[in-house]
Amino acid sequence: LAQADPRRGSRPQRGTLAPICGSMSVLAMAGPKLMCDPSANFYGMMGVTFAIVFANLGAAYGTAKSGVGISSMGVMRPDMVVRSIIPVVMAGVLGIYGLITAVIINGKVTSAGAGYSQFAGYAHLSAGITVGLSSLAAGLAIGVVGDAGVRANSQEPKLFVGMILILIFAEALGLYGLIVGLVVASTADGKGADLCKPWM
């Protein structure tokens, strides 16, 4: 412990804790590695769950919301139903984003006996949340735009190109999350290697 300076009251001298902290860090670095925590697998599997569940929620909302607009529009203009099915297709792609991410993360989650660290678990959790919530946001946007767009397109066909452009940018939100999630999930093994020893 730091000794108090009698000339300066009870406050310890400045800089006396630095050698102690430095020696403690050296001892921590020289000590044996800790065993991998089995709870890291929970976070990895939660990443799988978040990816597929939230992506499917976005896809379901986008499909249902756009389908309501298509059904309402199809009563008056049945010839434009097939042309207006694009929002439903784009919403369904969001579920594929979550499926791809969930399969990749599940393939990288190993047991604690194989050296699966908490760093890898947290990375896979963040990847799943990133893809899932991005796809959910994209599904909300596609659903709202698709519902209003197909109704307006049935009355004014010139709005079709504008509706498609809006849907493309809404779909890009889920694509951004997919790219980031795949990068995080694929690099977690290399960055989290040798952080702990396998669980015995």
C-alpha atoms as a printed R data frame, in Angstrom:
    type eleno elety resid chain resno       x       y       z
1   ATOM     1    CA   LEU     A     1   0.000   0.000   0.000
2   ATOM     2    CA   ALA     A     2   1.035   3.593  -0.514
3   ATOM     3    CA   GLN     A     3   2.514   5.298   2.545
4   ATOM     4    CA   ALA     A     4   1.075   8.612   3.649
5   ATOM     5    CA   ASP     A     5   3.372  11.592   3.677
6   ATOM     6    CA   PRO     A     6   3.292  13.180   7.193
7   ATOM     7    CA   ARG     A     7   4.155  16.556   5.695
8   ATOM     8    CA   ARG     A     8   1.095  16.476   3.397
9   ATOM     9    CA   GLY     A     9  -1.483  15.016   5.747
10  ATOM    10    CA   SER     A    10  -3.088  11.619   5.081
11  ATOM    11    CA   ARG     A    11  -2.917  11.731   1.277
12  ATOM    12    CA   PRO     A    12  -0.576   9.132  -0.291
13  ATOM    13    CA   GLN     A    13   2.307  10.292  -2.382
14  ATOM    14    CA   ARG     A    14   1.661  10.659  -6.072
15  ATOM    15    CA   GLY     A    15   3.067   7.894  -8.223
16  ATOM    16    CA   THR     A    16   3.559   5.327  -5.454
17  ATOM    17    CA   LEU     A    17   0.805   3.051  -6.817
18  ATOM    18    CA   ALA     A    18   2.319   2.795 -10.300
19  ATOM    19    CA   PRO     A    19   4.991   0.166  -9.460
20  ATOM    20    CA   ILE     A    20   2.412  -1.949  -7.634
21  ATOM    21    CA   CYS     A    21  -0.090  -1.831 -10.523
22  ATOM    22    CA   GLY     A    22   2.666  -2.561 -12.993
23  ATOM    23    CA   SER     A    23   3.834  -5.621 -11.093
24  ATOM    24    CA   MET     A    24   0.243  -6.880 -10.774
25  ATOM    25    CA   SER     A    25  -0.307  -6.596 -14.535
26  ATOM    26    CA   VAL     A    26   2.944  -8.480 -15.179
27  ATOM    27    CA   LEU     A    27   1.855 -11.253 -12.826
28  ATOM    28    CA   ALA     A    28  -1.569 -11.421 -14.509
29  ATOM    29    CA   MET     A    29   0.041 -11.722 -17.921
30  ATOM    30    CA   ALA     A    30   2.452 -14.386 -16.749
31  ATOM    31    CA   GLY     A    31  -0.250 -16.437 -15.005
32  ATOM    32    CA   PRO     A    32  -2.108 -19.354 -16.573
33  ATOM    33    CA   LYS     A    33  -5.079 -18.729 -18.847
34  ATOM    34    CA   LEU     A    34  -8.539 -19.130 -17.408
35  ATOM    35    CA   MET     A    35 -10.824 -21.876 -18.579
36  ATOM    36    CA   CYS     A    36 -13.456 -21.016 -21.166
37  ATOM    37    CA   ASP     A    37 -16.759 -20.121 -19.573
38  ATOM    38    CA   PRO     A    38 -19.546 -22.492 -20.675
39  ATOM    39    CA   SER     A    39 -22.008 -19.584 -20.538
40  ATOM    40    CA   ALA     A    40 -20.384 -18.188 -23.702
41  ATOM    41    CA   ASN     A    41 -22.352 -20.754 -25.689
42  ATOM    42    CA   PHE     A    42 -25.566 -19.182 -24.415
43  ATOM    43    CA   TYR     A    43 -24.651 -15.844 -25.988
44  ATOM    44    CA   GLY     A    44 -23.711 -17.515 -29.251
45  ATOM    45    CA   MET     A    45 -27.018 -19.359 -29.458
46  ATOM    46    CA   MET     A    46 -28.897 -16.187 -28.566
47  ATOM    47    CA   GLY     A    47 -27.223 -14.597 -31.572
48  ATOM    48    CA   VAL     A    48 -28.704 -17.364 -33.726
49  ATOM    49    CA   THR     A    49 -32.122 -16.754 -32.171
50  ATOM    50    CA   PHE     A    50 -32.068 -12.983 -32.560
51  ATOM    51    CA   ALA     A    51 -30.968 -13.195 -36.188
52  ATOM    52    CA   ILE     A    52 -33.726 -15.503 -37.399
53  ATOM    53    CA   VAL     A    53 -36.544 -14.288 -35.126
54  ATOM    54    CA   PHE     A    54 -36.236 -10.551 -35.733
55  ATOM    55    CA   ALA     A    55 -35.571 -11.018 -39.438
56  ATOM    56    CA   ASN     A    56 -38.704 -13.140 -39.744
57  ATOM    57    CA   LEU     A    57 -40.677 -10.550 -37.788
58  ATOM    58    CA   GLY     A    58 -39.646  -7.894 -40.306
59  ATOM    59    CA   ALA     A    59 -40.413 -10.188 -43.226
60  ATOM    60    CA   ALA     A    60 -43.814 -11.115 -41.769
61  ATOM    61    CA   TYR     A    61 -44.817  -7.499 -41.171
62  ATOM    62    CA   GLY     A    62 -43.677  -6.388 -44.613
63  ATOM    63    CA   THR     A    63 -45.515  -9.266 -46.275
64  ATOM    64    CA   ALA     A    64 -48.733  -8.770 -44.309
65  ATOM    65    CA   LYS     A    65 -48.817  -4.988 -44.667
66  ATOM    66    CA   SER     A    66 -48.077  -5.083 -48.391
67  ATOM    67    CA   GLY     A    67 -50.502  -7.967 -48.894
68  ATOM    68    CA   VAL     A    68 -53.332  -5.947 -47.399
69  ATOM    69    CA   GLY     A    69 -52.687  -3.155 -49.879
70  ATOM    70    CA   ILE     A    70 -52.404  -5.569 -52.795
71  ATOM    71    CA   SER     A    71 -55.658  -7.283 -51.868
72  ATOM    72    CA   SER     A    72 -57.475  -3.981 -51.542
73  ATOM    73    CA   MET     A    73 -56.078  -2.729 -54.834
74  ATOM    74    CA   GLY     A    74 -56.795  -6.004 -56.629
75  ATOM    75    CA   VAL     A    75 -60.530  -5.576 -56.235
76  ATOM    76    CA   MET     A    76 -60.539  -2.597 -58.587
77  ATOM    77    CA   ARG     A    77 -57.458  -3.437 -60.703
78  ATOM    78    CA   PRO     A    78 -56.942  -7.213 -60.812
79  ATOM    79    CA   ASP     A    79 -54.647  -6.839 -63.812
80  ATOM    80    CA   MET     A    80 -52.020  -5.098 -61.650
81  ATOM    81    CA   VAL     A    81 -51.798  -7.664 -58.864
82  ATOM    82    CA   VAL     A    82 -48.808  -9.541 -60.277
83  ATOM    83    CA   ARG     A    83 -46.974  -6.300 -60.973
84  ATOM    84    CA   SER     A    84 -47.596  -5.116 -57.412
85  ATOM    85    CA   ILE     A    85 -46.251  -8.281 -55.795
86  ATOM    86    CA   ILE     A    86 -42.714  -6.829 -55.650
87  ATOM    87    CA   PRO     A    87 -42.991  -5.517 -52.042
88  ATOM    88    CA   VAL     A    88 -43.932  -9.003 -50.866
89  ATOM    89    CA   VAL     A    89 -40.892 -10.512 -52.582
90  ATOM    90    CA   MET     A    90 -38.561  -7.906 -51.116
91  ATOM    91    CA   ALA     A    91 -39.983  -8.480 -47.643
92  ATOM    92    CA   GLY     A    92 -39.444 -12.216 -47.979
93  ATOM    93    CA   VAL     A    93 -35.767 -11.687 -48.766
94  ATOM    94    CA   LEU     A    94 -35.306 -10.268 -45.261
95  ATOM    95    CA   GLY     A    95 -36.063 -13.668 -43.800
96  ATOM    96    CA   ILE     A    96 -33.300 -15.120 -45.949
97  ATOM    97    CA   TYR     A    97 -30.862 -12.617 -44.424
98  ATOM    98    CA   GLY     A    98 -31.676 -13.905 -40.963
99  ATOM    99    CA   LEU     A    99 -31.495 -17.524 -42.115
100 ATOM   100    CA   ILE     A   100 -28.028 -17.071 -43.633
101 ATOM   101    CA   THR     A   101 -26.687 -15.352 -40.528
102 ATOM   102    CA   ALA     A   102 -28.204 -17.903 -38.156
103 ATOM   103    CA   VAL     A   103 -26.694 -20.815 -40.077
104 ATOM   104    CA   ILE     A   104 -23.244 -19.195 -40.169
105 ATOM   105    CA   ILE     A   105 -23.263 -18.357 -36.462
106 ATOM   106    CA   ASN     A   106 -24.518 -21.825 -35.549
107 ATOM   107    CA   GLY     A   107 -21.646 -23.369 -37.479
108 ATOM   108    CA   LYS     A   108 -19.114 -21.300 -35.546
109 ATOM   109    CA   VAL     A   109 -20.522 -21.908 -32.060
110 ATOM   110    CA   THR     A   110 -18.558 -24.730 -30.468
111 ATOM   111    CA   SER     A   111 -18.500 -26.196 -26.977
112 ATOM   112    CA   ALA     A   112 -16.435 -24.776 -24.159
113 ATOM   113    CA   GLY     A   113 -14.266 -27.870 -24.416
114 ATOM   114    CA   ALA     A   114 -13.176 -26.693 -27.860
115 ATOM   115    CA   GLY     A   115 -12.039 -23.287 -26.571
116 ATOM   116    CA   TYR     A   116 -15.131 -21.169 -27.298
117 ATOM   117    CA   SER     A   117 -14.379 -17.882 -25.505
118 ATOM   118    CA   GLN     A   118 -16.728 -15.232 -24.195
119 ATOM   119    CA   PHE     A   119 -15.364 -12.843 -26.804
120 ATOM   120    CA   ALA     A   120 -16.645 -15.130 -29.542
121 ATOM   121    CA   GLY     A   121 -19.984 -15.495 -27.770
122 ATOM   122    CA   TYR     A   122 -20.476 -11.747 -27.467
123 ATOM   123    CA   ALA     A   123 -19.386 -11.237 -31.079
124 ATOM   124    CA   HIS     A   124 -21.900 -13.786 -32.349
125 ATOM   125    CA   LEU     A   125 -24.609 -12.240 -30.187
126 ATOM   126    CA   SER     A   126 -23.908  -8.783 -31.584
127 ATOM   127    CA   ALA     A   127 -23.880 -10.160 -35.142
128 ATOM   128    CA   GLY     A   128 -27.284 -11.756 -34.653
129 ATOM   129    CA   ILE     A   129 -28.780  -8.619 -33.122
130 ATOM   130    CA   THR     A   130 -27.333  -6.464 -35.903
131 ATOM   131    CA   VAL     A   131 -28.829  -8.551 -38.687
132 ATOM   132    CA   GLY     A   132 -32.115  -9.170 -36.901
133 ATOM   133    CA   LEU     A   133 -32.921  -5.584 -35.959
134 ATOM   134    CA   SER     A   134 -31.737  -4.241 -39.327
135 ATOM   135    CA   SER     A   135 -34.043  -6.666 -41.111
136 ATOM   136    CA   LEU     A   136 -36.876  -5.751 -38.762
137 ATOM   137    CA   ALA     A   137 -36.434  -2.059 -39.566
138 ATOM   138    CA   ALA     A   138 -36.313  -2.806 -43.284
139 ATOM   139    CA   GLY     A   139 -39.471  -4.905 -43.012
140 ATOM   140    CA   LEU     A   140 -41.338  -2.087 -41.299
141 ATOM   141    CA   ALA     A   141 -40.312   0.326 -44.045
142 ATOM   142    CA   ILE     A   142 -41.188  -2.096 -46.839
143 ATOM   143    CA   GLY     A   143 -44.573  -2.837 -45.333
144 ATOM   144    CA   VAL     A   144 -45.613   0.794 -45.004
145 ATOM   145    CA   VAL     A   145 -44.253   1.825 -48.397
146 ATOM   146    CA   GLY     A   146 -45.615  -1.263 -50.121
147 ATOM   147    CA   ASP     A   147 -49.120  -0.772 -48.743
148 ATOM   148    CA   ALA     A   148 -49.348   2.861 -49.747
149 ATOM   149    CA   GLY     A   149 -47.384   2.387 -52.968
150 ATOM   150    CA   VAL     A   150 -49.526  -0.299 -54.550
151 ATOM   151    CA   ARG     A   151 -52.699   1.630 -53.747
152 ATOM   152    CA   ALA     A   152 -51.294   4.777 -55.335
153 ATOM   153    CA   ASN     A   153 -49.893   2.839 -58.284
154 ATOM   154    CA   SER     A   154 -53.330   1.469 -59.127
155 ATOM   155    CA   GLN     A   155 -54.618   5.007 -59.558
156 ATOM   156    CA   GLU     A   156 -51.496   6.501 -61.134
157 ATOM   157    CA   PRO     A   157 -49.221   3.985 -62.956
158 ATOM   158    CA   LYS     A   158 -46.467   6.582 -63.301
159 ATOM   159    CA   LEU     A   159 -45.695   6.139 -59.587
160 ATOM   160    CA   PHE     A   160 -44.407   2.608 -60.132
161 ATOM   161    CA   VAL     A   161 -40.752   3.575 -60.660
162 ATOM   162    CA   GLY     A   162 -40.752   5.828 -57.612
163 ATOM   163    CA   MET     A   163 -42.245   3.071 -55.462
164 ATOM   164    CA   ILE     A   164 -39.586   0.618 -56.601
165 ATOM   165    CA   LEU     A   165 -36.778   3.044 -55.780
166 ATOM   166    CA   ILE     A   166 -38.142   3.604 -52.287
167 ATOM   167    CA   LEU     A   167 -38.430  -0.137 -51.745
168 ATOM   168    CA   ILE     A   168 -34.846  -0.657 -52.907
169 ATOM   169    CA   PHE     A   169 -33.486   1.809 -50.372
170 ATOM   170    CA   ALA     A   170 -35.641   0.259 -47.655
171 ATOM   171    CA   GLU     A   171 -34.267  -3.176 -48.548
172 ATOM   172    CA   ALA     A   172 -30.727  -1.784 -48.392
173 ATOM   173    CA   LEU     A   173 -31.152  -1.250 -44.635
174 ATOM   174    CA   GLY     A   174 -31.347  -4.984 -44.098
175 ATOM   175    CA   LEU     A   175 -28.445  -5.548 -46.479
176 ATOM   176    CA   TYR     A   176 -26.256  -3.174 -44.461
177 ATOM   177    CA   GLY     A   177 -26.982  -5.136 -41.311
178 ATOM   178    CA   LEU     A   178 -26.257  -8.417 -43.106
179 ATOM   179    CA   ILE     A   179 -22.827  -7.222 -44.254
180 ATOM   180    CA   VAL     A   180 -21.820  -5.991 -40.792
181 ATOM   181    CA   GLY     A   181 -23.176  -9.102 -39.103
182 ATOM   182    CA   LEU     A   182 -21.291 -11.452 -41.412
183 ATOM   183    CA   VAL     A   183 -18.050  -9.515 -40.935
184 ATOM   184    CA   VAL     A   184 -18.374  -9.604 -37.141
185 ATOM   185    CA   ALA     A   185 -19.320 -13.287 -37.060
186 ATOM   186    CA   SER     A   186 -16.583 -14.381 -39.458
187 ATOM   187    CA   THR     A   187 -13.754 -12.496 -37.717
188 ATOM   188    CA   ALA     A   188 -14.711 -13.466 -34.156
189 ATOM   189    CA   ASP     A   189 -12.765 -16.743 -34.268
190 ATOM   190    CA   GLY     A   190  -9.504 -15.090 -35.211
191 ATOM   191    CA   LYS     A   191  -9.783 -12.218 -32.761
192 ATOM   192    CA   GLY     A   192 -10.950 -14.414 -29.889
193 ATOM   193    CA   ALA     A   193  -8.413 -17.190 -30.359
194 ATOM   194    CA   ASP     A   194  -6.287 -18.316 -27.404
195 ATOM   195    CA   LEU     A   195  -8.152 -16.137 -24.913
196 ATOM   196    CA   CYS     A   196  -8.965 -19.118 -22.714
197 ATOM   197    CA   LYS     A   197  -8.097 -22.772 -22.450
198 ATOM   198    CA   PRO     A   198 -10.654 -25.484 -23.185
199 ATOM   199    CA   TRP     A   199 -13.031 -26.446 -20.413
200 ATOM   200    CA   MET     A   200 -12.059 -29.712 -18.754
